[in-house]
Coordinates of C-alpha atoms in Angstrom, one line a residue:
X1 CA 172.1 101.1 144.1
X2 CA 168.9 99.7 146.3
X3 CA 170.1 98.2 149.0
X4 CA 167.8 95.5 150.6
X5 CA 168.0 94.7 154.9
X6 CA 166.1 91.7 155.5
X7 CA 167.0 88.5 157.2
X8 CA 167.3 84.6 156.3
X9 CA 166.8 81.7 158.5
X10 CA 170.0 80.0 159.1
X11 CA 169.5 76.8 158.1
X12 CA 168.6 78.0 154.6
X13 CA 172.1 80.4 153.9
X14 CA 174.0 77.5 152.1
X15 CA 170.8 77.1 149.6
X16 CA 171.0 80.8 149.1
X17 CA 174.6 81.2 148.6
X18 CA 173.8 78.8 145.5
X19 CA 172.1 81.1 143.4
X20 CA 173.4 84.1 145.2
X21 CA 177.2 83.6 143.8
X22 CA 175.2 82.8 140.1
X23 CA 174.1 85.9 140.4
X24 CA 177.4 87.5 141.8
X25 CA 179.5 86.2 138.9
X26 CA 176.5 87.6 135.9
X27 CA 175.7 91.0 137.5
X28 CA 178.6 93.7 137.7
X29 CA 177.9 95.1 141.2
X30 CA 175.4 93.1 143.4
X31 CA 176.7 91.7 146.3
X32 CA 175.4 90.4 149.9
X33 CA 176.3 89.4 153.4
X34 CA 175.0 87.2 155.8
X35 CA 175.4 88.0 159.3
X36 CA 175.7 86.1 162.2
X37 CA 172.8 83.7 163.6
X38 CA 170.2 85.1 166.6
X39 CA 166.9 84.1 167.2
X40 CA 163.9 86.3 166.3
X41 CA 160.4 86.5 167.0
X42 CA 157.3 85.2 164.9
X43 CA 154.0 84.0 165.1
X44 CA 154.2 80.4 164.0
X45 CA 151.6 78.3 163.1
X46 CA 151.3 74.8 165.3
X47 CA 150.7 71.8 162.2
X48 CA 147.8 69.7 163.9
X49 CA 147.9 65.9 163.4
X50 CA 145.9 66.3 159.8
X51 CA 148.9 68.1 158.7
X52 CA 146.8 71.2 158.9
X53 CA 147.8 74.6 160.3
X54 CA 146.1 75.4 163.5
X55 CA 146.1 77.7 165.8
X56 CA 149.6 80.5 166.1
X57 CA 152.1 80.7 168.9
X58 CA 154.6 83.0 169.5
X59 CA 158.0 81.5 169.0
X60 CA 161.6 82.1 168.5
X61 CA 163.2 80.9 165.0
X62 CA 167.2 81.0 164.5
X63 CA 167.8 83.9 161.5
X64 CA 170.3 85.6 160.3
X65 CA 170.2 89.5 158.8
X66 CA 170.7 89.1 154.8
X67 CA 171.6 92.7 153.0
X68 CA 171.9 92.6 149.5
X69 CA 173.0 95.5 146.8
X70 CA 170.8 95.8 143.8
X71 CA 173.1 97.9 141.0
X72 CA 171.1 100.1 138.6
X73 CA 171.6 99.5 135.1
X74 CA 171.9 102.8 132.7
X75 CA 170.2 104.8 135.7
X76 CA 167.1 102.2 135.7
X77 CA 166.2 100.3 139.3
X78 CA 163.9 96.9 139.1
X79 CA 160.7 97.6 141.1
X80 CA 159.3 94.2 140.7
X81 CA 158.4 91.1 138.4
X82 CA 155.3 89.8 137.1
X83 CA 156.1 85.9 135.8
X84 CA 153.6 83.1 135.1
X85 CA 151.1 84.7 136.9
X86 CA 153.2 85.2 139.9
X87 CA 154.1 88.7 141.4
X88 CA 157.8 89.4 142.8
X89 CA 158.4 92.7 144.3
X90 CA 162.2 93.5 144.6
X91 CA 162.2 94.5 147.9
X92 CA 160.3 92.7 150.7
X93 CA 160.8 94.6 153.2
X94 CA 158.7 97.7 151.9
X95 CA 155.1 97.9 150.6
X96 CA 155.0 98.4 146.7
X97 CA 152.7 101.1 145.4
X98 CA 153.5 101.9 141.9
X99 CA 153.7 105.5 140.4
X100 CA 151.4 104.8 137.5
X101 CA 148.6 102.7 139.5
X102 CA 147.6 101.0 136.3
X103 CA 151.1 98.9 136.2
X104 CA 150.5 95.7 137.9
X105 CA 149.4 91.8 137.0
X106 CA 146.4 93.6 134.8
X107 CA 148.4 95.6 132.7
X108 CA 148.8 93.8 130.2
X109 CA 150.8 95.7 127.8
X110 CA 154.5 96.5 127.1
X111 CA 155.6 100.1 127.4
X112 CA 158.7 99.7 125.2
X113 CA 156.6 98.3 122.4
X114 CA 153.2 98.6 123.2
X115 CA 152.0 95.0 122.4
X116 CA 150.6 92.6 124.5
X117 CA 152.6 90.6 127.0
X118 CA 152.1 88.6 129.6
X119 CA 155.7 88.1 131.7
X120 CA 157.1 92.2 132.4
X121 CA 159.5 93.7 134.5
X122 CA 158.5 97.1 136.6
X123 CA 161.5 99.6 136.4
X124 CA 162.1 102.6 138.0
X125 CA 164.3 105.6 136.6
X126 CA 166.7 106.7 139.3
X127 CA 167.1 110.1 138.2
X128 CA 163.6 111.2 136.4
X129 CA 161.3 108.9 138.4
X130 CA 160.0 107.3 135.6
X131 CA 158.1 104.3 135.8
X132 CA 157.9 101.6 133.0
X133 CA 156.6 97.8 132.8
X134 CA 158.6 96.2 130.2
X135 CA 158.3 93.2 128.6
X136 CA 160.5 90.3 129.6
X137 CA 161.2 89.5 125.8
X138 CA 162.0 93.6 125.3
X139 CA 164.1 94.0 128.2
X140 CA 167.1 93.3 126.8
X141 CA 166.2 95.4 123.9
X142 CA 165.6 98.3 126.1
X143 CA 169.2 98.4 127.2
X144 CA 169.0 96.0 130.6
X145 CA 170.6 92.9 130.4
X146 CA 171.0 92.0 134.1
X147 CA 167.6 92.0 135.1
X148 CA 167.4 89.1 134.7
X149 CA 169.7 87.8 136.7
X150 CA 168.3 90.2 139.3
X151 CA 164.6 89.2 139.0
X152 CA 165.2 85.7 139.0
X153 CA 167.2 85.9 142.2
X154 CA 164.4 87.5 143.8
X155 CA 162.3 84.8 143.0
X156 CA 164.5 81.7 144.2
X157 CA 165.0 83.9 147.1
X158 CA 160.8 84.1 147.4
X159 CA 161.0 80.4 147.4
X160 CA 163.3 80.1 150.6
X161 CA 161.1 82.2 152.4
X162 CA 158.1 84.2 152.0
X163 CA 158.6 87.7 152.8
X164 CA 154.8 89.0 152.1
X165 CA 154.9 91.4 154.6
X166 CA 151.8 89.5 157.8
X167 CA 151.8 90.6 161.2
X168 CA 149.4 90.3 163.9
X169 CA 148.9 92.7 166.4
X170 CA 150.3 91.7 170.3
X171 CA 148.0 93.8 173.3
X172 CA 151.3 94.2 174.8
X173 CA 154.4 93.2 172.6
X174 CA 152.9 95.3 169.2
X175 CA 153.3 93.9 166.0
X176 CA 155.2 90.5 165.8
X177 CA 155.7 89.0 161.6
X178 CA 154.1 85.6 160.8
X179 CA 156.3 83.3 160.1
X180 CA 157.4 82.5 156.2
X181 CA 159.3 79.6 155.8
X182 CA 158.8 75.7 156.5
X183 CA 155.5 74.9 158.8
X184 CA 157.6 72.1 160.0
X185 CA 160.3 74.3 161.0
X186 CA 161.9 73.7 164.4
X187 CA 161.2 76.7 166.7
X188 CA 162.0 77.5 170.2
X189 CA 158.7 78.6 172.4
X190 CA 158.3 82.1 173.6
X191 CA 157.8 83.3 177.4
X192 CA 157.5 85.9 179.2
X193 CA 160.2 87.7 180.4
X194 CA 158.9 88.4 183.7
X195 CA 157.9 84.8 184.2
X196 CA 161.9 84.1 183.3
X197 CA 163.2 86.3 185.4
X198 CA 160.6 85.6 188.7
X199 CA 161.4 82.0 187.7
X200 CA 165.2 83.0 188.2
X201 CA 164.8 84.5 191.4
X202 CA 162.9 82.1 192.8
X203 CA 166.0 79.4 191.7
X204 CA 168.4 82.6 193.5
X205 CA 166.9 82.9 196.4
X206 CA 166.9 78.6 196.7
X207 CA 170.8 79.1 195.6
X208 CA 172.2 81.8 195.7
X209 CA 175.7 80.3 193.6
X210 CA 175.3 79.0 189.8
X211 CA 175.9 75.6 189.7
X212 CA 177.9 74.7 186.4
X213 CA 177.1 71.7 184.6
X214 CA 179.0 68.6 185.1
X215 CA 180.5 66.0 183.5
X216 CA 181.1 61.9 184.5
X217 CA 183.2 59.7 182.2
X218 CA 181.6 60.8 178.8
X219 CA 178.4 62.0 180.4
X220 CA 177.5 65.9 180.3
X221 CA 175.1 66.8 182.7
X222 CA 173.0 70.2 182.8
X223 CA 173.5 73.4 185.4
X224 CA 171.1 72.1 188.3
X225 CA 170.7 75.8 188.4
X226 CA 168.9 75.9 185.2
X227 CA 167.1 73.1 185.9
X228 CA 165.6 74.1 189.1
X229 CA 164.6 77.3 186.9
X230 CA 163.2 75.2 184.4
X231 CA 161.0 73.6 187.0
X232 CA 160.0 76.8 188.9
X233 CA 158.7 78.2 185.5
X234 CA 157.0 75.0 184.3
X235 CA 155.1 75.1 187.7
X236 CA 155.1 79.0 187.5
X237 CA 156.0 79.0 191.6
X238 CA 156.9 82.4 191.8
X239 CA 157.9 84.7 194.4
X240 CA 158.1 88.3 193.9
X241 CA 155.8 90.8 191.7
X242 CA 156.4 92.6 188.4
X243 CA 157.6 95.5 190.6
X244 CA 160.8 93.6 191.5
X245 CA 161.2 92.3 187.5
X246 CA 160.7 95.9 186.6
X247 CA 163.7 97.2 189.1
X248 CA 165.6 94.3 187.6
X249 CA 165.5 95.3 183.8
X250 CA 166.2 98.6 184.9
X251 CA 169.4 98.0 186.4
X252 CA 170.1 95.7 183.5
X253 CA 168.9 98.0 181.1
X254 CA 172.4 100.5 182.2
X255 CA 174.5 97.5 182.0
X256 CA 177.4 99.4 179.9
X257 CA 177.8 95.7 178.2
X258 CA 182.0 94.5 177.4
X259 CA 181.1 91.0 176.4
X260 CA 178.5 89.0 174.3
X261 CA 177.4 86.9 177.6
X262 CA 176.5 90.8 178.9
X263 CA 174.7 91.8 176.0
X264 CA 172.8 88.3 176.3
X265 CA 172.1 89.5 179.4
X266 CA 171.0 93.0 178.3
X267 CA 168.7 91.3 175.6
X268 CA 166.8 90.0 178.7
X269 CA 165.9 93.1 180.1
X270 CA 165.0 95.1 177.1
X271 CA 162.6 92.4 174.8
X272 CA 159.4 92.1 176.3
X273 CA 159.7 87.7 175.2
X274 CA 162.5 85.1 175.8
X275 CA 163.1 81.7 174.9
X276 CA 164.2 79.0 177.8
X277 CA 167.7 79.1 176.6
X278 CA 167.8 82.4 178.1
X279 CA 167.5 81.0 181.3
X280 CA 171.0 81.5 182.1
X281 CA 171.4 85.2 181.3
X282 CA 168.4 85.8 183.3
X283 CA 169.9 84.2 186.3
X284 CA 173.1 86.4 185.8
X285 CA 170.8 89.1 185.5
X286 CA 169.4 88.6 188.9
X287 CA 172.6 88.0 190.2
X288 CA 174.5 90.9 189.3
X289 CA 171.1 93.2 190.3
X290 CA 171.0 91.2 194.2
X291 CA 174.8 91.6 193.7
X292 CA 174.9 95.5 193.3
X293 CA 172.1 96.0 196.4
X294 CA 175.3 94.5 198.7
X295 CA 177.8 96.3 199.9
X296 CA 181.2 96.2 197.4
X297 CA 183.8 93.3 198.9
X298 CA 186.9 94.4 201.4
X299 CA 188.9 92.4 200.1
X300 CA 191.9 92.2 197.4
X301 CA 194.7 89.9 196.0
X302 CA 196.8 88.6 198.5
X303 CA 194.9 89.1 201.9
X304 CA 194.3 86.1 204.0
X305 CA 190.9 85.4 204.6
X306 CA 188.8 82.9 206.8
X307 CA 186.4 80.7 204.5
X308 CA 183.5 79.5 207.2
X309 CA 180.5 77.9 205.0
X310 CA 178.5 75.6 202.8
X311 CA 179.9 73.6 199.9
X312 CA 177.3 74.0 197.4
X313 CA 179.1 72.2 194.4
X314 CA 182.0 70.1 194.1
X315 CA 182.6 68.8 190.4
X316 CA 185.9 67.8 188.6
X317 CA 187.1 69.1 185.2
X318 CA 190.3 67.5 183.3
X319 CA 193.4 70.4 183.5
X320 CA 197.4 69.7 182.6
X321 CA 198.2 68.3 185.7
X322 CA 195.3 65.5 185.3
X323 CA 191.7 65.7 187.2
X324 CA 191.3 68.3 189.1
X325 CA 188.7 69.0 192.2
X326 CA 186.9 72.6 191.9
X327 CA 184.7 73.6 195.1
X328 CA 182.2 76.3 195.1
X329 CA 181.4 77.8 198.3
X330 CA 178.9 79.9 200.1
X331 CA 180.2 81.6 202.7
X332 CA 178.0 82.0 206.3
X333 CA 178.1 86.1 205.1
X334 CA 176.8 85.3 201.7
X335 CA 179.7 85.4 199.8
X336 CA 181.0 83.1 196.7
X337 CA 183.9 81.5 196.7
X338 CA 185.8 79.0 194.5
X339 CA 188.8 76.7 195.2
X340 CA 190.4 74.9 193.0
X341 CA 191.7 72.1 195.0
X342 CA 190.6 70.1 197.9
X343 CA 189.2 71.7 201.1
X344 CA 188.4 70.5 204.7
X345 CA 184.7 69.0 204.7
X346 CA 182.4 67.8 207.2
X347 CA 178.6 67.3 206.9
X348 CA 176.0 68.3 209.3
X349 CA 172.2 67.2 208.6
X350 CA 173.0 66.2 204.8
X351 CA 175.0 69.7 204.4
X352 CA 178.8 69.6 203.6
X353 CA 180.5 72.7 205.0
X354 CA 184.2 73.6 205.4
X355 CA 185.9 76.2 207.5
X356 CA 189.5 76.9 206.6
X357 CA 192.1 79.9 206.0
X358 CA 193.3 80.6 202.6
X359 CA 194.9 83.6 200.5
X360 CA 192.9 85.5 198.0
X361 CA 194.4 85.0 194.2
X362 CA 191.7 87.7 192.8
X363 CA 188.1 88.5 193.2
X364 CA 186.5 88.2 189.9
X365 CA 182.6 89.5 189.6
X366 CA 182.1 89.1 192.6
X367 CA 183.7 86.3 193.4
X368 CA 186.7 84.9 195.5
X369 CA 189.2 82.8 194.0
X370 CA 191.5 81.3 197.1
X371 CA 194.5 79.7 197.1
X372 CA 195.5 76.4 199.1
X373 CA 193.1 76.0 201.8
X374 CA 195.5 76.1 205.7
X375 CA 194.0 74.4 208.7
X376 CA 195.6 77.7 210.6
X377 CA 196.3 81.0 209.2
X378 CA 199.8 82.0 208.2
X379 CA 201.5 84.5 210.7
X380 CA 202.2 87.5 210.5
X381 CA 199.3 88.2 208.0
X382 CA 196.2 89.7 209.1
X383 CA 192.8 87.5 208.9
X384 CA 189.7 88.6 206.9
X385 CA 186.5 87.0 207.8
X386 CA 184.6 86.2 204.9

């Protein structure tokens, strides 16, 4: 059994499920799995107006990881297929050097019969190491009558993507694979991490709180969060030195993650590229690093606490009782809270702030969750200033 580890983009697994069943049903033993989508890195070559390839940028294309089982046949492997003049290796994600270095499109001969032939098979015994090229019309003869199936699988799957093995050395990054498939492909620009995340705490330090994105009748609107970060990097209006992006992907880099939102966030601190979607985990990333330099919150479920501070978002979101009102707030002490409800508000110099007393119904990452917001505390329960 070879088994091949290679990868597909996404937008190509329903073509490749096509002939990939086919082959499923006429070869006793292949199979293959498609994982889940992620981006990956390439070098991808800008189409200029004349249609022609231009210059390469580094950019992010949607794949998923493709592994495929190749059965052996009577203890014989395929190694490759020569075919109208065009050369198939079985495996693309290893460089082919045959054991008899005569074997190849020059060969010319069949070593089953020892005539002429132009289309042949390279096989590999599993067990002796043997090495034969085979004619495609003695195959069969020879005792193999899935190969092919098997070789012409590997060639429709050539023709999704080309998986000559080109990469292009990065001063910095290493090695990054040109990409194979459509020119015209869409593909998500690549940036530097430490530009993200200096973008990101630039947007932090503004705001502190992650504005959510909002909705109005049947109108989505982004995180202003994002798009403050968005505009910070596009003007590259940064703050602090590599020093402080270096502390932050170190912190990140132990994040012990429980969830895929913390792995996202992970992912930004390990690659050495990111792509703008990204933003968010790179804010969270800052967050969570300014978060653990603070000292750890004093208080728990059920204490009564006094809310002094800024409003920074109010938006609305449809729940089972109807529309409800959600208010995130900034304490004066630089702490996060959110109520879900309506709270006391009175604006000062285009600010809206709100001071009112309220009981805690959990603290979750960090931040406060309060119940209904009192004018005056209740009695007999001690008062936390937050």
């Amino acid at each position: 059994m070879n088994t091949i580890k290679t990868f597909i983009p996404s937008d190509l697994v329903d073509s490749l499920k096509k002939f990939a069943d086919k082959t499923q049903k006429n070869v006793e033993g292949f199979t293959y799995s498609v994982g889940k989508p992620y981006e990956k890195l390439f070098r991808h070559p800008v189409i200029e107006e004349d249609g022609m390839a231009g210059h390469c940028v580094k950019a992010f294309h949607e794949v998923c990881d493709l592994v495929i089982n190749m059965p052996d046949e009577s203890d014989w492997r395929l190694v490759a297929t020569y075919m109208d003049g065009a050369f198939t290796p079985t495996d693309p994600t290893k460089e082919l050097i045959f054991k008899n270095p005569s074997h190849g499109a020059d060969y010319g001969k069949c070593d089953f019969c020892g005539h002429w032939c132009k289309n042949a098979y390279v096989v590999e015994n599993v067990k002796t190491g043997e090495e034969l090229q085979v004619g495609c019309e003695c195959i069969k003869k020879f005792g193999l009558k899935g190969f092919g199936f098997l070789s012409d699988f590997t060639k429709k799957l050539y023709e999704l993507y080309d998986y000559r093995i080109s990469y292009a050395t990065d001063d910095e990054f290493g090695d990054i694979e040109e990409w194979g498939g459509k020119k015209d492909s869409s593909y998500k620009n690549a940036i530097l991490k430490t530009d993200l995340i200096m973008a990101a705490k630039a947007q932090y330090d503004i705001c502190p709180v992650y504005k959510k994105g909002t909705k109005v009748e049947h109108v989505r609107y982004r995180s202003a969060t994002l798009d403050g970060i968005d505009t910070i990097l596009n003007g590259k209006k940064f703050k602090v030195d590599e020093a402080y992006v270096k502390a932050v992907c170190e912190f990140g880099a132990k994040i012990q993650s429980k969830t895929e939102f913390e792995e996202d966030m992970l992912a930004v601190a390990k690659n050495f590229y990111c792509f703008q979607a990204q933003d968010v985990y790179a804010f969270f990333l800052v967050k969570a690093y300014e978060d653990s330099l603070k000292p750890e919150l004093s208080v728990q479920k059920g204490n009564q606490v006094k809310v002094c501070g800024k409003i920074i978002q109010k938006r609305f979101e449809e729940s089972y009782y109807g529309v409800m009102e959600i208010n995130t707030i900034l304490t004066d002490k630089g702490i996060e809270c959110e109520r879900y409800g309506k709270v006391p508000t009175t604006e000062e110099n285009g600010i809206k702030r709100t001071t009112f007393y309220a009981l805690v119904k959990g603290v979750f990452n960090g931040k406060i969750s309060l119940d209904r917001a009192t004018k005056n505390p209740k009695k007999g329960i001690e008062v936390v200033e937050i």
